[in-house]
Coordinates of C-alpha atoms and ligand atoms in Angstrom, one line a residue:
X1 CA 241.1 181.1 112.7
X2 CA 239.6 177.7 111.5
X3 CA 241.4 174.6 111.2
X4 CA 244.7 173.8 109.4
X5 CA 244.9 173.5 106.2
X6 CA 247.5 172.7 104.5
X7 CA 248.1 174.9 101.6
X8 CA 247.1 178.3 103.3
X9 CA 249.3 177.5 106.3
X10 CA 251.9 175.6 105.0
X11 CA 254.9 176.1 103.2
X12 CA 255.8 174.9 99.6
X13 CA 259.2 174.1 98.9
X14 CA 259.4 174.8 95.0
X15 CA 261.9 172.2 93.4
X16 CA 263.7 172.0 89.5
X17 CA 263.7 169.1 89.2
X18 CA 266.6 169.0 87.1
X19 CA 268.7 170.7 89.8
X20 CA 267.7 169.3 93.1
X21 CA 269.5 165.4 93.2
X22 CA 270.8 163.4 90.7
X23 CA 270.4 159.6 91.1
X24 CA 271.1 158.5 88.0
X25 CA 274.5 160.0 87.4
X26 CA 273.6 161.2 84.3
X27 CA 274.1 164.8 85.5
X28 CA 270.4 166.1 85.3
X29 CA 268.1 165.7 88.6
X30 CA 265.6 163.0 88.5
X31 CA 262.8 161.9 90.4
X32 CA 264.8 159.3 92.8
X33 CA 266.8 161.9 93.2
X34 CA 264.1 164.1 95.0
X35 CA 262.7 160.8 96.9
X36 CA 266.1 160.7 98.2
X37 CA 266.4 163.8 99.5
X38 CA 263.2 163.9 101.2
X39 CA 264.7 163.6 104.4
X40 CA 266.1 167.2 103.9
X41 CA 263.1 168.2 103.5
X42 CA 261.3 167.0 106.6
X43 CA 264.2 168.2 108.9
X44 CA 263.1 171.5 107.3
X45 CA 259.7 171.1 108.1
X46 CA 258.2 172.4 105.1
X47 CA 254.5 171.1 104.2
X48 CA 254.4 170.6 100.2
X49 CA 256.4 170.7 97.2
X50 CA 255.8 172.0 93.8
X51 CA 257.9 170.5 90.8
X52 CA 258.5 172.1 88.0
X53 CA 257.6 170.1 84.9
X54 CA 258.5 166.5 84.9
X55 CA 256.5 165.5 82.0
X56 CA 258.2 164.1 78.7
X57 CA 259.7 167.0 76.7
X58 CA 261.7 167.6 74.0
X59 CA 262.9 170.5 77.0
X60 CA 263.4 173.3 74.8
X61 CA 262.1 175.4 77.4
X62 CA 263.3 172.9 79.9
X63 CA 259.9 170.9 80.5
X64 CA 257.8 174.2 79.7
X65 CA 257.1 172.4 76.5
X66 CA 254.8 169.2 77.1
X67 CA 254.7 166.5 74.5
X68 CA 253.2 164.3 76.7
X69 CA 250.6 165.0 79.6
X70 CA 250.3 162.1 81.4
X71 CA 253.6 160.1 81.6
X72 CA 257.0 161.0 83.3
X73 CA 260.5 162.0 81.1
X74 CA 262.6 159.1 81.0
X75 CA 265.7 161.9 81.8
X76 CA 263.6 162.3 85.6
X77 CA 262.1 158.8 85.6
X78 CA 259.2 156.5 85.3
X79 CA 255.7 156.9 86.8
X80 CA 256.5 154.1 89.4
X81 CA 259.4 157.0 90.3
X82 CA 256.9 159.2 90.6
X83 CA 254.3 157.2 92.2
X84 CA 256.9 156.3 94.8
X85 CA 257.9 159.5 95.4
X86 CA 254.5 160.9 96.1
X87 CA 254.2 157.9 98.5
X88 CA 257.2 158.9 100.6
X89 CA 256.5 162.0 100.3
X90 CA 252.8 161.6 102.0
X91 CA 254.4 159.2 104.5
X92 CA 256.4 161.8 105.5
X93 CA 253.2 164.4 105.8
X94 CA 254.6 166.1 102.7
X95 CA 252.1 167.5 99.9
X96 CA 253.3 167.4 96.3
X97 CA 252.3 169.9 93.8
X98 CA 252.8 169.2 89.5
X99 CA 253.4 171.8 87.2
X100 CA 250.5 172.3 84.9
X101 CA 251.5 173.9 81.7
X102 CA 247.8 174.7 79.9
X103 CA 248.6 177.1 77.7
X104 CA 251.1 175.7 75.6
X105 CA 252.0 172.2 74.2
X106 CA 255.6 171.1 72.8
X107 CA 255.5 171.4 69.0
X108 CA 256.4 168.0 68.8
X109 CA 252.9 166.8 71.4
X110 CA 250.8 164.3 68.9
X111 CA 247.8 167.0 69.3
X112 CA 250.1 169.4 67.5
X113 CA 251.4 167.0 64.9
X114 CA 247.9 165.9 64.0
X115 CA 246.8 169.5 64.3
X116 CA 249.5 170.7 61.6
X117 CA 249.2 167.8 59.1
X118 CA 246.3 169.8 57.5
X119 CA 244.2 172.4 57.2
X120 CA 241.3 169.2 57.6
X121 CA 243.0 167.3 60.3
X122 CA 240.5 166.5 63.4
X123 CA 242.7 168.6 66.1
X124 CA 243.5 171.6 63.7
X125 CA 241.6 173.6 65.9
X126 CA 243.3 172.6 68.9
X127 CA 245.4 174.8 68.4
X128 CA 245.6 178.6 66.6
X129 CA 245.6 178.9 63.2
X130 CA 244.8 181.6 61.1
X131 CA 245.4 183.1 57.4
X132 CA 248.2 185.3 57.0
X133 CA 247.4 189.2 55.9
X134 CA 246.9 189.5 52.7
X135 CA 250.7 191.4 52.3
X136 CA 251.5 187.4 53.2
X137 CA 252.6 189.2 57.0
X138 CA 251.3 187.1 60.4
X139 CA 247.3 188.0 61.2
X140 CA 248.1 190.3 64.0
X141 CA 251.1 192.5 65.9
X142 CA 251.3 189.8 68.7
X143 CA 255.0 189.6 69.9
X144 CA 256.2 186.5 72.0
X145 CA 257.0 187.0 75.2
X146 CA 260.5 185.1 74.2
X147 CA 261.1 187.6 71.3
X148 CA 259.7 188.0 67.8
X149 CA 256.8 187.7 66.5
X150 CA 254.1 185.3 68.1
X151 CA 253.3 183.6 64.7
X152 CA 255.3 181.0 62.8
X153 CA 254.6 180.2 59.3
X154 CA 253.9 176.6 58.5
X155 CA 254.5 176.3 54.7
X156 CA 252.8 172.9 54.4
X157 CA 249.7 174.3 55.3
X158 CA 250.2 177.7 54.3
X159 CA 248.7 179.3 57.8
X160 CA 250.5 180.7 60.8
X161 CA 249.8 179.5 64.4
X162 CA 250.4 181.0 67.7
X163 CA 253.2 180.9 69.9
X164 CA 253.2 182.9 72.8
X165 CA 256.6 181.6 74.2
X166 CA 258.9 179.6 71.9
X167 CA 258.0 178.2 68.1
X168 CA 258.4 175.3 69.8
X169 CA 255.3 175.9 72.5
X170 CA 252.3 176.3 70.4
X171 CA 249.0 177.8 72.2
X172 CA 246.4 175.7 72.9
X173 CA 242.6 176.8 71.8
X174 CA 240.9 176.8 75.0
X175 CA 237.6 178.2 73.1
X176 CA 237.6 174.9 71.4
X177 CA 235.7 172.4 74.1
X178 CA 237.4 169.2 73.4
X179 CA 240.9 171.2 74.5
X180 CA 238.8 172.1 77.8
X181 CA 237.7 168.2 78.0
X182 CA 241.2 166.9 77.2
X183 CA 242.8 169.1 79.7
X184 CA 240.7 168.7 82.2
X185 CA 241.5 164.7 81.9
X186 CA 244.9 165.5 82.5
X187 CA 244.1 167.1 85.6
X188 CA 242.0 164.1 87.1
X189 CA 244.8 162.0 85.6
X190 CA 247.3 162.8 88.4
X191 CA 244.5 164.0 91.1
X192 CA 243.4 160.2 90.4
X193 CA 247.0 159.5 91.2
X194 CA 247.1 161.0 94.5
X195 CA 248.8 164.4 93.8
X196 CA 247.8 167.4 96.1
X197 CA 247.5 170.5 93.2
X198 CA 248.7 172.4 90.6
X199 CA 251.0 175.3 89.8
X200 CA 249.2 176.5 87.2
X201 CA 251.8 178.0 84.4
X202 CA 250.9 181.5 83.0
X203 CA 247.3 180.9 83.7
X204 CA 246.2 184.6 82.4
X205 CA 247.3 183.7 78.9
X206 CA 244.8 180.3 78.1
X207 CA 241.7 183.3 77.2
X208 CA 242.9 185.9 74.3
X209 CA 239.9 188.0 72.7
X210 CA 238.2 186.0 69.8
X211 CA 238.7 188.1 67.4
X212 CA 242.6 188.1 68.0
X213 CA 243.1 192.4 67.8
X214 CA 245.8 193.7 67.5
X215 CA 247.2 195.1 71.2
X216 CA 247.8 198.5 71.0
X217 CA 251.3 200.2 71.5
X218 CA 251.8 200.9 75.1
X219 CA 253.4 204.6 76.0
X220 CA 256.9 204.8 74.6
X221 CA 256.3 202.2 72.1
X222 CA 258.6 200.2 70.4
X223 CA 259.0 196.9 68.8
X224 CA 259.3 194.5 71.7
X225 CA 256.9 192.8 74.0
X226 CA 257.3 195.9 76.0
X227 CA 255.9 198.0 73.5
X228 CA 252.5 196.9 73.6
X229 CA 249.5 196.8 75.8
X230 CA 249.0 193.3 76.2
X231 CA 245.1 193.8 76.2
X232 CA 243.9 191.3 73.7
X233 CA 246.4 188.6 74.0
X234 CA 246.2 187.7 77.9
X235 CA 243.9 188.6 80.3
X236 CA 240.8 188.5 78.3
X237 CA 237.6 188.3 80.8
X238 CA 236.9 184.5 79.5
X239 CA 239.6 183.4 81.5
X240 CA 237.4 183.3 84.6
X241 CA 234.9 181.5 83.7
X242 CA 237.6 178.7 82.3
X243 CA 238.4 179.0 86.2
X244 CA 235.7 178.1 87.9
X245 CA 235.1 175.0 85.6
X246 CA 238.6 173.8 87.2
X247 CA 238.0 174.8 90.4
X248 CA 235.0 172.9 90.3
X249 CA 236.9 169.8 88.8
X250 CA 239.7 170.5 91.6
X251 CA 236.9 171.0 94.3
X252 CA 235.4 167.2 93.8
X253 CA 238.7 166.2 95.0
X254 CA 239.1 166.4 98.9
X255 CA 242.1 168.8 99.9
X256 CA 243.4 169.7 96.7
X257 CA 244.6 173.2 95.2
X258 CA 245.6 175.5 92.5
X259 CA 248.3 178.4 92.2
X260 CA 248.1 180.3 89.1
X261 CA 251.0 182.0 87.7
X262 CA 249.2 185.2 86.6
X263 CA 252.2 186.9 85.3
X264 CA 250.3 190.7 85.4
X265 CA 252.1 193.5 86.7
X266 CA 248.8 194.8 87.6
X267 CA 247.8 193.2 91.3
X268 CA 244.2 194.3 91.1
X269 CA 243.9 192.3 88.2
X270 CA 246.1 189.1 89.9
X271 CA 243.4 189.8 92.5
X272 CA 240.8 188.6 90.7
X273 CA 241.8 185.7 89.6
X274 CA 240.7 184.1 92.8
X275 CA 237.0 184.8 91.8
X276 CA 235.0 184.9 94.7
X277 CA 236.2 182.0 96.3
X278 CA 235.9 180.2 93.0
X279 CA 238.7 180.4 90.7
X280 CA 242.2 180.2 92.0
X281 CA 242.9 178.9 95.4
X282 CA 245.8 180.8 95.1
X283 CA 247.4 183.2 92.9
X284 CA 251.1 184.5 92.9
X285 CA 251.9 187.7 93.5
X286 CA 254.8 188.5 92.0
X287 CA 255.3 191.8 93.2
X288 CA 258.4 191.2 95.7
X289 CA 260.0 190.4 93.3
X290 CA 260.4 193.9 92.0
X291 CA 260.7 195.0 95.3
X292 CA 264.2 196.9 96.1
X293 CA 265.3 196.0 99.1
X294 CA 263.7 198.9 101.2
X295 CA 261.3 198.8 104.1
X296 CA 258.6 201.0 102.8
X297 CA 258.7 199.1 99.4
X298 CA 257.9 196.0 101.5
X299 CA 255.1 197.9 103.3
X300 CA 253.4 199.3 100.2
X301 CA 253.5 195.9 98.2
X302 CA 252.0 193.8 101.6
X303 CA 249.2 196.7 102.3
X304 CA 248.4 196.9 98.8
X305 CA 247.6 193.4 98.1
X306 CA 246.0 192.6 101.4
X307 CA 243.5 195.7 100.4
X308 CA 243.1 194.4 97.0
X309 CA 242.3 190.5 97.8
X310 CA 238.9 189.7 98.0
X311 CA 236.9 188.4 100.7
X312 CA 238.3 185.2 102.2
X313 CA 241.0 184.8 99.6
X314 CA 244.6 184.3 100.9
X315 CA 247.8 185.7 99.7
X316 CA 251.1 184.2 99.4
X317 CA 254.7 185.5 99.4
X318 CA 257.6 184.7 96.9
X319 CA 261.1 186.0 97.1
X320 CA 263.0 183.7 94.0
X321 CA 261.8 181.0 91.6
X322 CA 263.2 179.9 88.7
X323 CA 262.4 182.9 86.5
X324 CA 264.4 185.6 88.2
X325 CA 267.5 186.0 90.0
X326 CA 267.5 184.5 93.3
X327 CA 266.7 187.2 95.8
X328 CA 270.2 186.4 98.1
X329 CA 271.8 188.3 94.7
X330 CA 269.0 190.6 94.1
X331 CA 269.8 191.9 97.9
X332 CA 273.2 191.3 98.3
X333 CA 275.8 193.8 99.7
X334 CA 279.5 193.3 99.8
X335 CA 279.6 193.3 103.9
X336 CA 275.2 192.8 104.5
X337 CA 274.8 189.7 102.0
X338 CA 273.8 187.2 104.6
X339 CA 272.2 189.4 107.5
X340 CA 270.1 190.3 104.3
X341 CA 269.5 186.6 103.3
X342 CA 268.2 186.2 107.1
X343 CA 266.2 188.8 107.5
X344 CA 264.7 187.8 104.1
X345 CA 264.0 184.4 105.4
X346 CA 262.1 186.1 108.1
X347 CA 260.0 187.8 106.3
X348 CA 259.0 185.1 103.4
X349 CA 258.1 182.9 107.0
X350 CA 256.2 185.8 109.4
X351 CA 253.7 187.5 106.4
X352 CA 250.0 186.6 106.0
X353 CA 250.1 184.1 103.7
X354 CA 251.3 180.9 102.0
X355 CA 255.1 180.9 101.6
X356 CA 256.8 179.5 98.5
X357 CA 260.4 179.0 99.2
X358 CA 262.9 178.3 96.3
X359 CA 265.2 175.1 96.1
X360 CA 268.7 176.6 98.3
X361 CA 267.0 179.7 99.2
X362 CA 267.4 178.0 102.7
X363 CA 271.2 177.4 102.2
X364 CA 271.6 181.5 100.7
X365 CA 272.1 180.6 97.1
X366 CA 273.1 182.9 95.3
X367 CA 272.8 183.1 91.0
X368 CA 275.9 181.4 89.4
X369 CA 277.7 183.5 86.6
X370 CA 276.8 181.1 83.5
X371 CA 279.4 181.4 80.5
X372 CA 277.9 182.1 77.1
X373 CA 279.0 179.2 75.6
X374 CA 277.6 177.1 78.7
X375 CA 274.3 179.1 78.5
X376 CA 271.0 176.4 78.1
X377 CA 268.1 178.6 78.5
X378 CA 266.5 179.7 75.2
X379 CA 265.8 183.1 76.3
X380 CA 269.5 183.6 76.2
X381 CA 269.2 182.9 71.8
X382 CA 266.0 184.2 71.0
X383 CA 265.8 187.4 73.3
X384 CA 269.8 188.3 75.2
X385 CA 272.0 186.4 77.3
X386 CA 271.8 189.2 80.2
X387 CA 268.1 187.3 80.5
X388 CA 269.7 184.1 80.9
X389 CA 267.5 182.1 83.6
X390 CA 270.3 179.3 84.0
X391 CA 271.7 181.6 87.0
X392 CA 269.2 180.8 89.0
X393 CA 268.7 177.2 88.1
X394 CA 272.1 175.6 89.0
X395 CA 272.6 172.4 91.0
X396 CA 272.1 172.2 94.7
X397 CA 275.3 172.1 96.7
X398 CA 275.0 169.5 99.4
X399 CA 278.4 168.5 100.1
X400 CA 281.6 170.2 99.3
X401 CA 283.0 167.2 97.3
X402 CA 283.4 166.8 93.5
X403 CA 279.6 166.9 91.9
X404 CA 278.6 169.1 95.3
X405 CA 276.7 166.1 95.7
X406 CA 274.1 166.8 93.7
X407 CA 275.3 164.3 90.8
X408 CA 278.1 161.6 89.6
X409 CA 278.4 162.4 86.7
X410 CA 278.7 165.7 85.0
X411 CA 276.2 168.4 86.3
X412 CA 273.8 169.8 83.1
X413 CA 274.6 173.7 84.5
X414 CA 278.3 174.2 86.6
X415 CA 277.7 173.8 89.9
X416 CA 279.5 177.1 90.9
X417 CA 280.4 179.0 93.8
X418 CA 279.2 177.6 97.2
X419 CA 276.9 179.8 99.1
X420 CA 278.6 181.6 102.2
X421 CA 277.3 179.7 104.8
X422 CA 278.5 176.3 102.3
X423 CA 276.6 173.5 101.3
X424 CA 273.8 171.8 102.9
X425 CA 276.5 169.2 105.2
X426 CA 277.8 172.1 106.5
X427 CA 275.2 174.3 107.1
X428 CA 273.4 171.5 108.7
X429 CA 276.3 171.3 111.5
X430 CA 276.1 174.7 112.3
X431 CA 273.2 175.7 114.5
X432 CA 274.2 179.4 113.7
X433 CA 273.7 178.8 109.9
X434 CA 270.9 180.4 107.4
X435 CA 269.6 176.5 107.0
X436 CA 269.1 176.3 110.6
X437 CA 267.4 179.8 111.1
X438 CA 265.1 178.8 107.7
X439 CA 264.0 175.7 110.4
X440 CA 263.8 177.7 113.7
X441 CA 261.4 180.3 111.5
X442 CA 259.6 176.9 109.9
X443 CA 259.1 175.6 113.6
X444 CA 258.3 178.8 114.9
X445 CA 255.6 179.5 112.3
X446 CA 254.3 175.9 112.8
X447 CA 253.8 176.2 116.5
X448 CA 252.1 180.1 116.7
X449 CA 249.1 179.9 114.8
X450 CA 249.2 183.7 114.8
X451 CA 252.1 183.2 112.7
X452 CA 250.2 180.8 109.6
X453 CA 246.7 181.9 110.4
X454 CA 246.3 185.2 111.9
X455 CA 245.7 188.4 111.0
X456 CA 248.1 191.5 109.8
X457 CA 248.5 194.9 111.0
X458 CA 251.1 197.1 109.9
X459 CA 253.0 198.6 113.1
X460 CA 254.1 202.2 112.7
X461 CA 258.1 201.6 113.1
X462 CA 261.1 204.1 112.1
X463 CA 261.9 204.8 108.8
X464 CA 263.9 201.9 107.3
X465 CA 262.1 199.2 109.4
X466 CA 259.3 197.3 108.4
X467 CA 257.4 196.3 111.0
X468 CA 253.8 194.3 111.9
X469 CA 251.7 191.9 114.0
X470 CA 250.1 189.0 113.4
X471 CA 247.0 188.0 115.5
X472 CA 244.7 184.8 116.3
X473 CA 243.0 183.1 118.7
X474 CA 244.1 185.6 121.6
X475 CA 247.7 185.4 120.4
X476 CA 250.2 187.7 119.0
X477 CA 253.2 188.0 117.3
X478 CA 255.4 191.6 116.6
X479 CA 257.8 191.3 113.9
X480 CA 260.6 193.9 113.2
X481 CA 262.6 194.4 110.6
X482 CA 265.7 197.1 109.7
X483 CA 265.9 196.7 105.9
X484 CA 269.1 199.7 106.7
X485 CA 272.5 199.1 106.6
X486 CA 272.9 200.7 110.3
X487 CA 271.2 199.7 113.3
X488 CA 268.1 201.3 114.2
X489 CA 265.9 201.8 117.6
X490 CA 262.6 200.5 117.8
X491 CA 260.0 200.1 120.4
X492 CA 258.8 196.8 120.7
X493 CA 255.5 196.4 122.0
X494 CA 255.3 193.4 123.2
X495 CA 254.2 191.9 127.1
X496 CA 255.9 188.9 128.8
X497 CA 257.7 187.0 125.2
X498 CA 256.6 183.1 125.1
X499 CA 258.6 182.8 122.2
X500 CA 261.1 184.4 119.8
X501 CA 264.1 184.9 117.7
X502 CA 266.6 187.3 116.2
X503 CA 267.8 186.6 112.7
X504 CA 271.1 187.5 114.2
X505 CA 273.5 184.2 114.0
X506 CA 274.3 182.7 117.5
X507 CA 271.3 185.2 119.3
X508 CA 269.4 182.0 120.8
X509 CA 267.3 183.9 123.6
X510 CA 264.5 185.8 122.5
X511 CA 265.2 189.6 122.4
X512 CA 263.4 191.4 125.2
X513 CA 260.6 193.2 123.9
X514 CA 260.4 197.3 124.9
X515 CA 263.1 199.3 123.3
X516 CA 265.3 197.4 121.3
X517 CA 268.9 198.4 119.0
X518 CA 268.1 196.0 116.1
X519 CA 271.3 195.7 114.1
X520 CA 272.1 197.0 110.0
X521 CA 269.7 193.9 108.4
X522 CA 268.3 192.5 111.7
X523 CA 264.7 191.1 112.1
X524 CA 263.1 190.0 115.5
X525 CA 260.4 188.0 115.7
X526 CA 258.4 187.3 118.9
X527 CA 255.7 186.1 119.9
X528 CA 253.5 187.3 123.5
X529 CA 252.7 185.3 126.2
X530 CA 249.0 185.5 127.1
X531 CA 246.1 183.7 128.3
X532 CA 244.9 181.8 125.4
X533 CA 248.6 181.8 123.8
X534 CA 249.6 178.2 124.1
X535 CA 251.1 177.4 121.2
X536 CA 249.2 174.6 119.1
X537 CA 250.3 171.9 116.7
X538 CA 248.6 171.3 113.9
Ligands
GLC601 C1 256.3 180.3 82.8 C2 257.4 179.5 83.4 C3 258.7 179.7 82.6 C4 258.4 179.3 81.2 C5 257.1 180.0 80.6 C6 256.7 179.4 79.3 O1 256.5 181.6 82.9 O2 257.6 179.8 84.8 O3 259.8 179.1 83.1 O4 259.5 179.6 80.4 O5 256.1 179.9 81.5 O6 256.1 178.1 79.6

């Protein structure tokens, strides 16, 4: 089982900044705003959390677009905010995790600007520039993943460069070793600083093959990023070995980690991009978030990856971020919408593996309808507003007065609909509430190392349910969960019950284990009395 750590057994509470507290009254989140809300977060009980880029930015991808590596945006703070929030934050037993954004820059990042004054300057390769064809037409098909073509002209010095994301976000070189050196600095910049790891953004995209080939058209073709193979633009084999040079960086730090965003719909290849114990510490899989909201979907996606990961490695389990639609929309059902949210919760907090829980998942946010004219993402311009991100990034509703406060002033996005349950005052009053079950689960999971260390077995359960045990140390815990919009019968089969809970609201005793009517969207959890089974604090 081995001793705690924190980032396999822990959970990380992913915040945008922008949305989580405003302090300022300006309307947009800010550090100080986070620092004050910290106390939510211990009452939780989660272990870490992972910001979302803080750094200064011209935001036209809302932070995604770095102009500055090493400082703090004056819109979120100063780094004495963020120095003192990291010091709360540890005095509190709370991890914090920055957003690393290596594959991109902001167009407007002094690297760039020196890299685009001419085809001379000292950091033109920095970044990727090449001749256009000779029909005058960009050097290769690449499309950006935000629409268009992945070149943009510079007429000054009459040769495109490379934009995987937004003409604003130009790719970095990462074949050209001072970008490797300079990068790395950044990272021992803020480990020097204290912080705990890295989300590493689209990690899979920093190695593209040399000789920049065209990708070839994928089956069914046409002209958008779907309609190639992204072979030669991501992926490349390179990547790995850029890997273990950070995890070796990372490694001379005590306790630290790395989640990659390895945006691949291919989990064998996410697989490997924890090397063999030598790349990623973790990387996301992604692949719940396809998921319908089905039992055997659940199944297949958990079995796959755990047969896929190598040896030693560790998984982790995401429901919502801030690329998707929250999953409390994704699953919702006009009479199921919260027994769904809890069972949901359940299932992020019982799986092997490290849990990344999105700012108001805990409260049952659900996606806010966005106006076009209100719209703030990019993706909503360059590519259609039906892929408008700002749904899921809208302002945390802790009270039920004017600003939900979350802000003063006026809120950046509308704050929107409350969640069913209400905001955060209210949920927290209710010991029935999703909030409160998101704790029990967090306490639960914290006390039963079977539940943040042990093994998993799938359980053969009726159709509809999802069902499995986790294992350690002598103890055990069976969960069961009816994805079905009836009940359904289940034998449970568990001894004498130490410990347990339904996701049902106002269900406080642990079910008996044995046969057991588990309602439409019900999930047990419970964990078996035995010999060894005390549970353990970490
Ligand atoms: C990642 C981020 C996303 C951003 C993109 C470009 O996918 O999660 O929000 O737009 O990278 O940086």
């Amino acid at each position: 089982m081995g001793a705690w750590c924190w980032w396999k057994h822990g959970v990380v509470y992913q915040i945008y900044p922008r949305s989580f507290m405003d302090a300022s009254g300006d309307g947009v989140g800010d550090l100080e705003g986070i620092r004050r809300r910290l106390g939510h977060l211990s009452w939780l009980g989660v272990d870490a959390i992972w910001l979302s880029p803080c750094f200064p930015s011209p935001m036209a991808d809302f932070g995604y677009d770095v102009s500055d590596y090493c400082d703090i945006d004056p819109l979120f703070g100063s780094l004495e905010d963020f120095d003192r929030l990291l010091r709360d934050a540890h005095a509190r037993g709370i991890r914090v995790i920055l957003d690393w954004v290596p594959n991109h820059t902001s167009d407007r990042h002094p690297w760039f600007l020196e890299s685009r004054g001419g085809r001379d300057a000292p950091r033109r390769s920095w970044y990727v520039w090449r001749d256009p064809r000779p029909d005058g037409g960009p050097p290769n098909n690449w499309v950006s993943v935000f629409g268009g073509s992945a070149w943009e002209w510079d007429e000054a010095t009459g040769q495109y460069y490379l934009h995987s994301f937004l003409r604003e976000q130009p790719d970095l070189d990462w074949r050209c070793p001072e970008v490797e050196a300079a990068m790395h600095d950044v990272l021992r910049f803020w480990l020097d600083r204290g912080v705990d790891g890295f989300r590493i953004d689209v990690v899979h995209r920093i190695a593209k093959d040399p000789e920049l080939r065209d990708n070839p058209p994928a089956p069914g073709g046409g002209p958008g990023y779907g309609g190639q193979l992204h072979i030669h633009d991501e992926n490349h084999p390179d990547v790995h070995a850029l890997l273990r040079r950070i995890r070796k960086l990372i490694d001379a730090y005590p306790e630290r980690m790395t989640v990659g965003e390895v945006y691949i719909m291919d989990p064998a290849e996410v697989a490997r991009y924890y090397g063999r114990g030598d790349e990623l510490h973790l990387a996301f899989n992604f692949s719940f978030l396809r998921s319908p909201f089905e039992a055997a979907a659940f199944r297949r996606e958990v079995e796959r990856f755990e047969a896929l990961l190598p040896e030693g490695a560790w998984p982790d389990v995401v429901l919502s971020n801030h690329d998707v639609p929250r999953h409390a929309s994704r699953y919702d059902h006009p009479e199921l919408g919260e027994p769904r949210a809890r069972l949901a919760a359940a299932l992020l907090l019982t799986l092997r593996g490290t849990p990344f829980l999105y700012y108001g998942e805990e409260i049952g946010m659900r996606n806010q309808a966005i106006a076009e004219d209100r719209m703030q993402d990019p993706l909503a311009r360059t590519l259609h507003p039906a892929l408008c991100r700002d749904g899921e990034r809208t302002p945390m509703p802790w009270t039920s007065g004017p600003g939900a406060g979350f802000t003063t002033g006026d809120p950046w996005l509308p704050v929107g609909e409350p969640p069913p349950g209400g905001p955060v005052d209210r949920q927290r009053r209710d010991p029935t509430s999703l909030l409160h079950l998101y704790r029990r689960l967090l306490a639960l999971r914290r006390r039963w190392p079977c539940l943040h260390a042990g093994s998993y077995r799938t359980l053969e359960a009726p159709e509809g349910v999802f069902a499995y045990e986790r294992r350690a140390g002598g103890q055990r815990a069976v969960v069961a969960l009816n994805f079905l919009d009836v009940p359904a019968e289940v034998e449970l089969p568990v001894g004498s019950i130490a410990e347990g809970l339904s996701t049902r609201p106002g269900c406080p005793d642990p079910p008996a284990g044995g046969h057991h009517r588990l309602d439409a969207a019900e999930g047990v959890v419970l964990v078996e009395a035995t010999a060894r089974g005390a549970p353990s604090a970490p």
